Short mmCIF file of C-alpha atoms and ligand atoms in Angstrom, two decimals:
data_model
loop_
_atom_site.label_atom_id
_atom_site.label_comp_id
_atom_site.label_asym_id
_atom_site.label_seq_id
_atom_site.Cartn_x
_atom_site.Cartn_y
_atom_site.Cartn_z
CA MET A 1 0.00 0.00 0.00
CA PRO A 2 1.14 3.58 -0.56
CA ASP A 3 3.49 4.56 2.21
CA GLY A 4 4.49 7.92 0.76
CA ARG A 5 8.17 7.40 1.54
CA PRO A 6 10.14 10.03 -0.41
CA TYR A 7 12.13 8.98 -3.44
CA TYR A 8 14.36 11.55 -5.13
CA ILE A 9 15.80 10.67 -8.51
CA THR A 10 17.80 12.84 -10.91
CA THR A 11 19.18 12.83 -14.45
CA PRO A 12 22.40 14.69 -15.20
CA ILE A 13 21.66 18.21 -16.30
CA TYR A 14 22.46 18.45 -19.97
CA TYR A 15 24.89 20.85 -21.59
CA VAL A 16 23.15 23.25 -23.90
CA ASN A 17 26.03 23.34 -26.38
CA ASP A 18 24.33 20.66 -28.42
CA LYS A 19 20.92 19.39 -29.52
CA PRO A 20 19.38 16.53 -27.54
CA HIS A 21 20.34 13.05 -28.81
CA ILE A 22 19.75 9.43 -27.94
CA GLY A 23 22.24 9.52 -25.05
CA HIS A 24 20.21 12.22 -23.30
CA ALA A 25 16.95 10.47 -24.10
CA TYR A 26 18.28 7.21 -22.69
CA THR A 27 19.23 8.57 -19.26
CA THR A 28 16.02 10.52 -19.01
CA LEU A 29 13.83 7.56 -20.00
CA ALA A 30 15.54 5.25 -17.54
CA CYS A 31 14.88 7.76 -14.76
CA ASP A 32 11.32 8.25 -15.96
CA MET A 33 10.64 4.55 -15.78
CA LEU A 34 11.99 4.38 -12.26
CA ALA A 35 10.07 7.49 -11.19
CA ARG A 36 6.82 6.05 -12.54
CA PHE A 37 7.54 2.69 -10.95
CA MET A 38 8.11 4.25 -7.54
CA ARG A 39 4.96 6.38 -7.79
CA LEU A 40 2.84 3.34 -8.65
CA ASP A 41 4.50 1.57 -5.74
CA GLY A 42 3.21 4.29 -3.45
CA ARG A 43 6.34 6.39 -3.00
CA ARG A 44 6.35 10.19 -2.92
CA VAL A 45 8.59 10.86 -5.89
CA HIS A 46 10.60 13.91 -6.85
CA PHE A 47 12.05 13.49 -10.32
CA LEU A 48 14.46 16.18 -11.52
CA THR A 49 16.01 16.92 -14.88
CA GLY A 50 17.31 20.13 -16.45
CA THR A 51 20.08 21.94 -18.26
CA ASP A 52 23.68 22.83 -17.42
CA GLU A 53 24.17 26.26 -18.91
CA HIS A 54 27.44 27.75 -17.70
CA GLY A 55 31.09 27.20 -18.59
CA GLN A 56 33.46 27.71 -21.43
CA LYS A 57 31.90 25.13 -23.70
CA VAL A 58 28.51 26.83 -23.68
CA GLU A 59 30.10 30.28 -23.89
CA LYS A 60 31.99 29.20 -27.01
CA SER A 61 28.94 27.62 -28.62
CA ALA A 62 26.96 30.81 -28.05
CA ALA A 63 29.74 32.89 -29.59
CA ALA A 64 29.86 30.55 -32.59
CA ALA A 65 26.11 30.97 -33.01
CA GLY A 66 26.56 34.74 -32.77
CA VAL A 67 24.18 35.24 -29.84
CA ALA A 68 24.52 36.25 -26.21
CA PRO A 69 25.04 33.27 -23.90
CA LEU A 70 21.73 33.56 -22.08
CA GLU A 71 19.76 33.88 -25.28
CA PHE A 72 21.55 30.83 -26.64
CA CYS A 73 20.80 28.91 -23.43
CA ASP A 74 17.13 29.87 -23.53
CA ARG A 75 16.90 28.47 -27.01
CA VAL A 76 18.65 25.14 -26.45
CA SER A 77 17.24 24.57 -22.97
CA GLU A 78 13.80 24.83 -24.54
CA GLN A 79 14.69 21.97 -26.91
CA PHE A 80 15.40 19.75 -23.90
CA ARG A 81 12.03 20.64 -22.42
CA VAL A 82 10.36 19.84 -25.71
CA LEU A 83 12.18 16.50 -25.83
CA ALA A 84 11.04 15.64 -22.31
CA GLY A 85 7.48 16.44 -23.39
CA ALA A 86 7.74 14.34 -26.55
CA LEU A 87 9.06 11.40 -24.56
CA LYS A 88 6.22 11.85 -22.01
CA VAL A 89 8.75 12.28 -19.25
CA SER A 90 7.09 12.73 -15.87
CA ASN A 91 9.66 15.01 -14.26
CA ASP A 92 8.44 17.08 -11.31
CA ASP A 93 10.88 19.92 -11.90
CA PHE A 94 13.17 21.18 -14.65
CA ILE A 95 16.15 23.13 -13.39
CA ARG A 96 18.29 25.59 -15.32
CA THR A 97 21.61 26.59 -13.79
CA THR A 98 21.07 30.18 -14.91
CA GLU A 99 18.08 30.54 -12.57
CA PRO A 100 18.44 32.82 -9.51
CA ARG A 101 17.52 29.97 -7.13
CA HIS A 102 20.51 28.03 -8.39
CA ILE A 103 22.99 30.89 -8.33
CA ALA A 104 22.00 31.54 -4.71
CA ALA A 105 22.50 27.87 -3.83
CA CYS A 106 25.96 27.74 -5.44
CA GLN A 107 27.09 30.85 -3.63
CA ALA A 108 25.78 29.54 -0.32
CA LEU A 109 27.59 26.23 -0.78
CA TRP A 110 30.77 28.09 -1.72
CA GLN A 111 30.53 30.19 1.43
CA GLN A 112 30.11 27.06 3.56
CA LEU A 113 33.24 25.56 2.03
CA LEU A 114 35.20 28.78 2.40
CA ASP A 115 34.11 29.24 6.03
CA ARG A 116 35.31 25.73 6.82
CA GLY A 117 38.70 26.34 5.24
CA GLU A 118 38.02 23.83 2.44
CA ILE A 119 38.66 26.40 -0.31
CA TYR A 120 41.80 28.54 -0.68
CA LEU A 121 43.12 30.98 -3.28
CA GLY A 122 46.08 29.92 -5.43
CA SER A 123 46.87 29.75 -9.10
CA TYR A 124 46.37 27.01 -11.66
CA ALA A 125 48.87 26.05 -14.32
CA GLY A 126 47.99 22.97 -16.30
CA TRP A 127 45.89 21.47 -19.07
CA TYR A 128 42.18 22.00 -19.52
CA SER A 129 39.75 20.38 -21.90
CA VAL A 130 36.80 22.54 -22.81
CA ARG A 131 34.94 19.59 -24.32
CA ASP A 132 35.22 17.58 -21.08
CA GLU A 133 35.15 20.69 -18.88
CA ALA A 134 37.95 18.96 -16.93
CA PHE A 135 41.52 19.63 -15.74
CA TYR A 136 44.32 17.25 -16.69
CA THR A 137 47.96 16.83 -15.66
CA GLU A 138 50.79 16.22 -18.08
CA ALA A 139 50.81 12.58 -16.95
CA ASP A 140 47.10 12.20 -17.81
CA LEU A 141 47.62 13.09 -21.46
CA VAL A 142 47.68 10.46 -24.20
CA ASP A 143 49.33 11.61 -27.42
CA GLY A 144 48.85 15.23 -26.42
CA LYS A 145 45.12 14.79 -25.81
CA ALA A 146 42.85 14.12 -22.85
CA PRO A 147 42.37 10.40 -22.07
CA THR A 148 38.87 10.85 -23.55
CA GLY A 149 40.43 11.95 -26.85
CA ALA A 150 39.32 15.55 -26.33
CA PRO A 151 41.72 18.38 -27.24
CA VAL A 152 43.36 20.22 -24.33
CA GLU A 153 44.72 23.72 -23.90
CA TRP A 154 47.31 25.12 -21.50
CA VAL A 155 45.76 27.31 -18.80
CA GLU A 156 47.52 29.56 -16.29
CA GLU A 157 45.34 31.73 -14.11
CA PRO A 158 44.54 32.70 -10.52
CA SER A 159 42.16 30.12 -9.14
CA TYR A 160 40.52 28.96 -5.96
CA PHE A 161 41.16 25.36 -4.99
CA PHE A 162 39.11 22.84 -3.08
CA ARG A 163 41.19 20.70 -0.66
CA LEU A 164 40.29 17.46 -2.37
CA SER A 165 43.66 15.94 -1.40
CA ALA A 166 42.52 15.88 2.22
CA TRP A 167 39.41 13.83 1.40
CA GLY A 168 40.87 10.61 -0.02
CA ASP A 169 40.76 8.52 3.16
CA ARG A 170 37.36 9.83 4.15
CA LEU A 171 36.00 9.01 0.69
CA LEU A 172 37.42 5.49 0.86
CA ALA A 173 35.86 5.02 4.30
CA PHE A 174 32.57 6.32 2.93
CA TYR A 175 32.61 3.85 -0.01
CA ASP A 176 33.44 1.09 2.42
CA GLN A 177 30.56 1.93 4.74
CA ASN A 178 28.16 2.41 1.83
CA PRO A 179 28.78 -0.48 -0.53
CA GLY A 180 25.69 0.48 -2.55
CA PHE A 181 26.91 4.02 -3.22
CA ILE A 182 28.22 3.34 -6.73
CA GLY A 183 26.76 0.94 -9.27
CA PRO A 184 27.52 -1.12 -11.21
CA ASP A 185 30.47 -2.81 -9.45
CA SER A 186 32.86 -2.20 -12.32
CA ARG A 187 32.43 1.55 -11.85
CA ARG A 188 32.79 1.25 -8.12
CA ASN A 189 36.14 -0.48 -8.54
CA GLU A 190 37.25 2.15 -11.04
CA VAL A 191 36.38 4.97 -8.63
CA ILE A 192 38.05 3.31 -5.65
CA SER A 193 41.28 2.77 -7.54
CA PHE A 194 41.21 6.35 -8.77
CA VAL A 195 40.86 7.64 -5.20
CA LYS A 196 43.51 5.21 -3.92
CA SER A 197 45.97 6.51 -6.49
CA GLY A 198 45.92 9.85 -4.63
CA LEU A 199 43.85 13.00 -5.06
CA ARG A 200 45.15 16.45 -5.86
CA ASP A 201 43.42 19.67 -4.86
CA LEU A 202 40.84 20.67 -7.42
CA SER A 203 40.70 24.03 -9.15
CA VAL A 204 37.16 25.32 -8.56
CA SER A 205 37.19 28.76 -10.14
CA ARG A 206 38.19 30.28 -13.47
CA THR A 207 39.24 33.82 -14.34
CA SER A 208 39.80 33.71 -18.10
CA PHE A 209 36.12 33.90 -19.04
CA THR A 210 32.98 35.20 -17.37
CA TRP A 211 30.05 32.87 -18.19
CA GLY A 212 29.49 31.32 -14.79
CA VAL A 213 28.33 31.87 -11.23
CA PRO A 214 30.37 34.70 -9.69
CA VAL A 215 32.44 33.73 -6.66
CA PRO A 216 31.09 35.57 -3.60
CA ASN A 217 33.21 38.64 -2.81
CA ASP A 218 35.62 37.97 -5.66
CA PRO A 219 33.72 38.53 -8.90
CA ALA A 220 36.82 38.23 -11.09
CA HIS A 221 36.29 34.48 -10.57
CA VAL A 222 33.43 32.36 -11.82
CA MET A 223 32.88 28.94 -10.32
CA TYR A 224 34.19 25.86 -12.09
CA VAL A 225 31.22 24.57 -14.05
CA TRP A 226 31.15 21.15 -12.35
CA LEU A 227 30.87 22.66 -8.86
CA ASP A 228 28.04 24.80 -10.21
CA ALA A 229 26.37 21.91 -12.06
CA LEU A 230 26.48 19.32 -9.28
CA THR A 231 24.91 21.79 -6.87
CA ASN A 232 21.71 21.67 -8.95
CA TYR A 233 20.70 18.51 -7.12
CA ILE A 234 20.39 20.36 -3.81
CA THR A 235 19.14 23.64 -5.30
CA ALA A 236 16.07 21.88 -6.61
CA VAL A 237 14.97 20.70 -3.17
CA GLY A 238 15.41 24.08 -1.53
CA TYR A 239 19.08 24.49 -0.55
CA PRO A 240 20.32 26.69 1.14
CA ASP A 241 17.07 26.51 3.09
CA THR A 242 17.86 23.22 4.81
CA GLN A 243 14.67 23.56 6.82
CA ALA A 244 12.52 23.55 3.67
CA GLU A 245 9.99 20.73 3.64
CA THR A 246 11.28 19.47 0.30
CA TYR A 247 14.87 19.53 1.47
CA LYS A 248 14.08 17.58 4.61
CA ALA A 249 11.98 15.09 2.67
CA PHE A 250 14.19 14.53 -0.35
CA TRP A 251 17.81 15.11 0.59
CA PRO A 252 19.93 12.98 0.43
CA ALA A 253 18.77 11.93 -3.02
CA ASN A 254 18.04 8.25 -3.53
CA LEU A 255 19.64 8.04 -6.93
CA HIS A 256 21.68 10.07 -9.40
CA VAL A 257 21.64 8.31 -12.77
CA VAL A 258 24.61 9.32 -14.94
CA GLY A 259 26.56 8.14 -17.97
CA LYS A 260 29.82 6.26 -17.41
CA ASP A 261 31.86 9.27 -18.58
CA ILE A 262 30.79 11.43 -15.64
CA VAL A 263 31.09 8.99 -12.74
CA ARG A 264 34.17 10.63 -11.27
CA PHE A 265 32.43 13.98 -10.90
CA HIS A 266 29.45 12.38 -9.16
CA ALA A 267 31.17 9.72 -7.08
CA VAL A 268 34.36 11.55 -6.05
CA TYR A 269 34.04 15.33 -6.27
CA TRP A 270 30.37 15.57 -5.33
CA PRO A 271 30.44 13.55 -2.08
CA ALA A 272 33.70 15.34 -1.14
CA PHE A 273 32.13 18.81 -1.65
CA LEU A 274 29.09 17.76 0.33
CA MET A 275 30.92 16.14 3.20
CA ALA A 276 33.20 19.18 3.39
CA ALA A 277 30.11 21.37 3.76
CA GLU A 278 28.66 18.91 6.29
CA ILE A 279 25.87 17.88 3.97
CA ALA A 280 24.97 14.21 3.56
CA PRO A 281 26.08 12.69 0.22
CA PRO A 282 23.46 11.09 -2.07
CA LYS A 283 22.56 7.47 -1.40
CA ARG A 284 23.53 6.10 -4.77
CA VAL A 285 25.08 6.96 -8.12
CA PHE A 286 24.47 4.57 -11.00
CA ALA A 287 26.37 4.87 -14.27
CA HIS A 288 24.96 3.49 -17.49
CA GLY A 289 26.89 2.64 -20.63
CA TRP A 290 27.00 4.26 -24.02
CA TRP A 291 25.11 3.51 -27.20
CA THR A 292 26.69 2.98 -30.57
CA ASN A 293 24.73 3.24 -33.82
CA GLU A 294 24.77 0.11 -36.00
CA GLY A 295 28.16 -0.78 -34.48
CA GLN A 296 29.73 2.68 -34.85
CA LYS A 297 30.62 5.24 -32.22
CA ILE A 298 28.04 8.04 -32.34
CA SER A 299 29.60 11.35 -33.32
CA LYS A 300 28.65 14.56 -34.99
CA SER A 301 31.59 14.28 -37.37
CA LEU A 302 30.44 10.84 -38.53
CA GLY A 303 26.97 12.29 -39.01
CA ASN A 304 25.34 9.30 -37.31
CA VAL A 305 23.77 11.04 -34.32
CA ILE A 306 20.40 9.45 -33.51
CA ALA A 307 17.68 12.03 -32.96
CA PRO A 308 15.18 10.66 -30.44
CA GLY A 309 12.33 12.36 -32.31
CA ASP A 310 13.10 10.39 -35.49
CA LEU A 311 12.99 7.08 -33.65
CA VAL A 312 9.72 7.92 -32.00
CA GLU A 313 8.22 8.97 -35.29
CA ARG A 314 9.22 5.72 -36.95
CA TYR A 315 8.45 3.18 -34.23
CA GLY A 316 6.22 4.98 -31.75
CA LEU A 317 7.21 6.16 -28.29
CA ASP A 318 6.40 3.09 -26.22
CA PRO A 319 8.28 0.59 -28.39
CA VAL A 320 11.33 2.89 -28.28
CA ARG A 321 11.09 3.18 -24.49
CA TYR A 322 10.77 -0.59 -24.23
CA PHE A 323 13.63 -1.28 -26.61
CA LEU A 324 16.14 1.05 -24.96
CA LEU A 325 15.52 -0.41 -21.53
CA ARG A 326 15.20 -4.04 -22.57
CA GLU A 327 17.91 -4.44 -25.18
CA VAL A 328 20.96 -3.78 -23.03
CA PRO A 329 21.67 -4.55 -19.38
CA PHE A 330 21.65 -1.12 -17.75
CA GLY A 331 25.29 -0.28 -17.03
CA ASN A 332 26.66 -1.98 -20.18
CA ASP A 333 27.35 -0.38 -23.53
CA GLY A 334 24.85 -1.21 -26.23
CA ASP A 335 24.32 -1.02 -29.93
CA PHE A 336 21.28 0.50 -31.57
CA SER A 337 20.25 -1.23 -34.76
CA HIS A 338 17.01 -1.01 -36.69
CA ARG A 339 17.02 -4.78 -37.06
CA ALA A 340 17.15 -5.32 -33.29
CA MET A 341 14.50 -2.66 -32.72
CA ILE A 342 12.11 -4.22 -35.21
CA GLY A 343 12.92 -7.69 -33.89
CA ARG A 344 11.86 -6.86 -30.35
CA MET A 345 8.86 -4.88 -31.50
CA ASN A 346 7.52 -7.70 -33.60
CA SER A 347 8.44 -10.68 -31.45
CA GLU A 348 8.00 -9.49 -27.87
CA LEU A 349 5.49 -6.67 -28.18
CA ALA A 350 3.27 -7.59 -31.14
CA GLY A 351 3.89 -11.35 -31.17
CA GLY A 352 4.09 -11.91 -27.41
CA LEU A 353 2.11 -9.41 -25.39
CA GLY A 354 -0.14 -8.03 -28.12
CA ASN A 355 -1.06 -11.47 -29.32
CA LEU A 356 -1.84 -12.69 -25.81
CA ALA A 357 -4.14 -9.76 -25.08
CA GLN A 358 -5.79 -9.79 -28.48
CA ARG A 359 -6.47 -13.53 -28.47
CA SER A 360 -7.86 -13.54 -24.94
CA LEU A 361 -10.02 -10.47 -25.34
CA SER A 362 -11.42 -11.33 -28.74
CA ILE A 363 -12.57 -14.79 -27.56
CA ILE A 364 -14.27 -13.09 -24.62
CA ALA A 365 -15.92 -10.60 -26.95
CA LYS A 366 -17.09 -13.34 -29.29
CA ASN A 367 -18.22 -15.98 -26.85
CA LEU A 368 -18.96 -14.29 -23.56
CA ASP A 369 -20.96 -11.26 -24.56
CA SER A 370 -17.99 -8.90 -23.99
CA LYS A 371 -18.12 -9.27 -20.21
CA VAL A 372 -15.45 -10.26 -17.71
CA PRO A 373 -16.13 -14.02 -17.35
CA GLN A 374 -17.44 -15.64 -14.20
CA PRO A 375 -14.76 -18.18 -13.29
CA GLY A 376 -15.35 -21.59 -11.70
CA ALA A 377 -12.81 -23.25 -9.41
CA PHE A 378 -9.15 -22.84 -10.46
CA ASN A 379 -7.17 -25.98 -11.25
CA GLU A 380 -3.47 -26.50 -10.77
CA GLU A 381 -2.46 -24.96 -14.07
CA ASP A 382 -4.59 -21.86 -13.44
CA ASN A 383 -3.08 -21.45 -10.02
CA GLU A 384 0.40 -21.90 -11.36
CA LEU A 385 0.03 -19.13 -13.92
CA LEU A 386 -1.64 -16.83 -11.40
CA ALA A 387 1.15 -17.48 -8.92
CA GLN A 388 3.76 -16.67 -11.53
CA ALA A 389 1.98 -13.40 -12.25
CA ALA A 390 1.68 -12.56 -8.56
CA ALA A 391 5.43 -13.07 -8.12
CA MET A 392 6.32 -10.37 -10.66
CA LEU A 393 6.14 -7.35 -8.36
CA ASP A 394 8.74 -8.60 -5.89
CA LYS A 395 11.05 -9.53 -8.74
CA LEU A 396 10.66 -6.08 -10.25
CA ARG A 397 11.28 -4.36 -6.94
CA ALA A 398 14.45 -6.36 -6.41
CA ALA A 399 15.68 -5.73 -9.96
CA PHE A 400 14.82 -2.02 -10.00
CA ASP A 401 16.43 -1.41 -6.62
CA HIS A 402 19.68 -2.28 -8.38
CA GLN A 403 18.74 -0.60 -11.69
CA LEU A 404 18.62 -4.01 -13.42
CA PHE A 405 15.85 -2.87 -15.74
CA HIS A 406 16.39 -5.58 -18.33
CA GLU A 407 15.94 -8.22 -15.63
CA GLY A 408 12.70 -6.67 -14.48
CA LEU A 409 11.36 -6.58 -18.01
CA GLU A 410 12.48 -10.13 -18.57
CA ALA A 411 10.49 -11.22 -15.51
CA ILE A 412 7.40 -9.61 -17.02
CA PHE A 413 7.92 -11.18 -20.42
CA ASN A 414 8.49 -14.61 -18.88
CA VAL A 415 4.91 -14.36 -17.67
CA VAL A 416 3.77 -13.27 -21.15
CA ARG A 417 5.41 -16.39 -22.54
CA ALA A 418 3.92 -18.62 -19.86
CA ALA A 419 0.46 -17.16 -20.54
CA ASN A 420 0.80 -17.77 -24.27
CA ILE A 421 1.76 -21.39 -23.57
CA TYR A 422 -1.20 -21.65 -21.20
CA ILE A 423 -3.68 -20.36 -23.76
CA ASP A 424 -2.36 -22.80 -26.37
CA ARG A 425 -2.63 -25.74 -23.97
CA GLN A 426 -6.04 -24.83 -22.62
CA ALA A 427 -7.34 -23.94 -26.09
CA PRO A 428 -10.37 -22.07 -24.76
CA TRP A 429 -11.73 -21.63 -28.31
CA GLY A 430 -12.46 -25.38 -28.38
CA LEU A 431 -14.26 -25.45 -25.03
CA LYS A 432 -17.35 -23.49 -25.92
CA LYS A 433 -19.40 -26.55 -26.78
CA THR A 434 -17.73 -29.16 -24.55
CA ASP A 435 -17.16 -27.26 -21.31
CA PRO A 436 -18.34 -23.62 -21.28
CA GLU A 437 -17.68 -23.26 -17.59
CA ARG A 438 -14.03 -24.22 -18.05
CA MET A 439 -13.79 -21.82 -21.00
CA ALA A 440 -14.95 -19.00 -18.75
CA THR A 441 -12.42 -19.93 -16.09
CA VAL A 442 -9.51 -20.06 -18.54
CA LEU A 443 -10.48 -16.70 -20.05
CA TYR A 444 -10.88 -15.17 -16.62
CA VAL A 445 -7.40 -16.30 -15.67
CA LEU A 446 -6.02 -14.86 -18.90
CA ALA A 447 -7.82 -11.55 -18.54
CA ASP A 448 -6.58 -11.17 -15.00
CA VAL A 449 -3.02 -11.95 -15.99
CA VAL A 450 -3.27 -9.33 -18.75
CA ARG A 451 -4.50 -6.88 -16.11
CA GLN A 452 -1.47 -7.55 -13.94
CA LEU A 453 0.86 -7.25 -16.91
CA GLY A 454 -0.77 -3.97 -17.90
CA ILE A 455 -0.40 -2.53 -14.41
CA LEU A 456 3.26 -3.49 -14.19
CA LEU A 457 4.10 -2.28 -17.68
CA GLN A 458 2.85 1.27 -17.05
CA PRO A 459 6.29 2.57 -16.03
CA VAL A 460 7.95 1.49 -19.25
CA MET A 461 5.11 1.90 -21.76
CA PRO A 462 2.66 4.27 -20.11
CA ALA A 463 0.30 4.91 -23.01
CA SER A 464 0.10 1.34 -24.34
CA ALA A 465 -0.23 -0.22 -20.91
CA ASN A 466 -3.08 2.10 -20.07
CA ARG A 467 -4.82 1.35 -23.35
CA LEU A 468 -4.55 -2.32 -22.46
CA LEU A 469 -6.11 -1.63 -19.07
CA ASP A 470 -8.86 0.42 -20.74
CA GLN A 471 -9.79 -2.69 -22.68
CA LEU A 472 -10.32 -4.49 -19.41
CA ALA A 473 -12.49 -1.57 -18.26
CA LEU A 474 -10.20 -1.21 -15.25
CA PRO A 475 -10.98 2.05 -13.39
CA ALA A 476 -8.15 4.57 -13.36
CA ASP A 477 -7.93 4.36 -9.58
CA ALA A 478 -7.38 0.59 -9.69
CA ARG A 479 -4.09 0.70 -11.57
CA GLY A 480 -1.54 1.10 -8.77
CA PHE A 481 0.67 -1.70 -7.52
CA GLY A 482 -1.49 -1.82 -4.40
CA ASP A 483 -4.34 -2.97 -6.68
CA LEU A 484 -2.45 -5.90 -8.19
CA ASP A 485 -4.10 -8.49 -6.00
CA LYS A 486 -7.63 -7.19 -6.52
CA ARG A 487 -8.99 -9.44 -9.24
CA LEU A 488 -11.18 -8.37 -12.15
CA VAL A 489 -14.87 -8.14 -11.31
CA PRO A 490 -16.86 -10.81 -13.20
CA GLY A 491 -19.71 -9.44 -15.28
CA THR A 492 -18.01 -6.08 -16.01
CA ASP A 493 -18.79 -4.88 -19.54
CA LEU A 494 -15.75 -4.72 -21.79
CA PRO A 495 -15.21 -2.45 -24.79
CA LYS A 496 -14.53 -3.84 -28.26
CA PRO A 497 -10.98 -5.23 -28.24
CA GLU A 498 -8.39 -3.57 -30.42
CA GLY A 499 -4.71 -4.30 -30.94
CA VAL A 500 -2.37 -2.19 -28.83
CA PHE A 501 1.00 -3.42 -30.11
CA PRO A 502 1.07 -3.32 -33.91
CA ARG A 503 3.66 -5.23 -35.90
CA PHE A 504 6.21 -2.96 -37.51
CA VAL A 505 5.83 -2.98 -41.25
CA GLU A 506 8.55 -1.37 -43.34
CA PRO A 507 7.27 1.83 -44.96
CA GLU A 508 7.13 1.32 -48.75
CA GLY A 509 10.34 1.95 -50.61
CA GLU A 510 12.54 2.18 -47.52
CA GLY A 511 15.23 -0.12 -46.22
CA ALA A 512 15.58 -0.53 -42.47
N1 LIG B 1 26.46 18.72 -18.07
C1 LIG B 1 27.09 17.48 -17.77
C2 LIG B 1 26.39 16.79 -16.62
C3 LIG B 1 26.27 17.57 -15.36
S1 LIG B 1 25.39 16.72 -14.13
C4 LIG B 1 25.64 17.60 -12.71
C5 LIG B 1 27.08 16.58 -19.00
N2 LIG B 1 26.19 16.85 -19.93
S2 LIG B 1 26.09 16.12 -21.35
O1 LIG B 1 24.98 16.75 -21.99
O2 LIG B 1 27.32 16.16 -22.03
O3 LIG B 1 25.86 14.62 -21.13
C6 LIG B 1 24.72 14.12 -20.53
C7 LIG B 1 24.67 12.62 -20.49
O4 LIG B 1 24.53 12.06 -21.81
C8 LIG B 1 25.87 11.95 -19.85
O5 LIG B 1 25.39 11.16 -18.79
C9 LIG B 1 26.43 11.08 -20.95
O6 LIG B 1 26.93 9.88 -20.46
C10 LIG B 1 25.23 10.83 -21.82
N3 LIG B 1 25.58 10.41 -23.17
C11 LIG B 1 26.18 11.13 -24.15
N4 LIG B 1 26.35 10.34 -25.26
C12 LIG B 1 25.86 9.08 -25.01
C13 LIG B 1 25.70 7.90 -25.76
N5 LIG B 1 26.13 7.76 -27.00
N6 LIG B 1 25.05 6.86 -25.16
C14 LIG B 1 24.54 6.96 -23.88
N7 LIG B 1 24.68 8.07 -23.16
C15 LIG B 1 25.43 9.11 -23.65
O7 LIG B 1 27.88 15.66 -19.04
#
């Protein structure tokens, strides 16, 4: 039953130097699925996404576009909002780092760090990559470039530093005491060995450009964009007002979902900044992998960037949501291919789930006057299928607690398969004359299993799952996870069944 326990989940905030692409859509959809799951499970959810608008990279992109930085940010940030709308993302807030609430939060956090002696003034001389918005030492470079392959430039300027070097042991102790802090394990190991190799103080202000949050009392400096960006997670729940209801309810966040390239910022710098300001670190950071496109690295120069809008237009939103979360174990890299997309759409969605629902509901419509059947006593096979269905929720909870989305979806589709085997074995279409009572029982079992599948699939395919539930005439207030064990009411009138998961048919004249 709903217990209203708070659940705070965040996406990274996206740089506005570039248009939204599949990588952004992926993180946001994964968070959306989890946010919807937790709401249906009775949690009080706060789901945050937004845009990261300061720093040299954005300043340069604005200059290249010939517009003032803020105007440029307004324009691109809007595209991220539009994308969230098109993907039916259920975020509760959308933060922009250029908002006054955020600038105030950054300056308050800075002051806390300064007051505690965690920040000091010095000067930076070293390499900087604008693309990564990261500092590198000579030893980090590979063939004169950042380890990520990004170009670097030499920077020498007055700068404030954060005493990161003093936080190594405390970070290691924190990881030790909180084994669930970083997932998956491969990333956790990577972070721990990075910290063990020794931390240097971190430059946290820049003086050679101005597009950033001014450092309090020293406006020649703007804050390093990552200190600014990470702070968004506390801004959005009310920081610096630590007595705010939202802050007390939602901080520390339950989960920051990030891509594998930005783990270090979230799992090393962020908890160090927070601990240094005596703020609790988030409970968990999970890093997902990267997508390639038909086997190739996605890059603007290769011209193979996947626009989420194009995918949705071709396949429909729910199949795309399903595919992205089912195809690849969350945390691993994955490859997008049209063949794989169409394969899953046609076999699992149309052939598996759609077929199950359509067969069951059309026999009911034809033979049972379009009403939920009145079942007789359940036999062993009925009970077995119903028990398998009833076991789904716990499996999903366990999988989703660890962000194993593919495992959760597999648990659901194992029941779809079992139900399709059941319908074939029971062959209700042949029972009308010989045993009408048994026919009604079999169809009741099937309809109720479809109901449970529909309820549990809402987080991943909200529109389709709800259309499925509409076909069972299930009231809108009976679709939460707390309703899973309330069976369909026999005798309820059902609407005319219609297919919810169409097969994908190649548009004429086009190759996949
Ligand atoms: N602004 C920072 C995040 C600050 S959070 C306090 C940033 N922004 S970003 O726009 O460059 O990247 C956002 C996310 O997109 C990252 O998590 C990154 O991993 C993800 N992806 C970018 N390309 C991707 C793929 N090809 N595949 C999957 N995710 C990818 O970093």
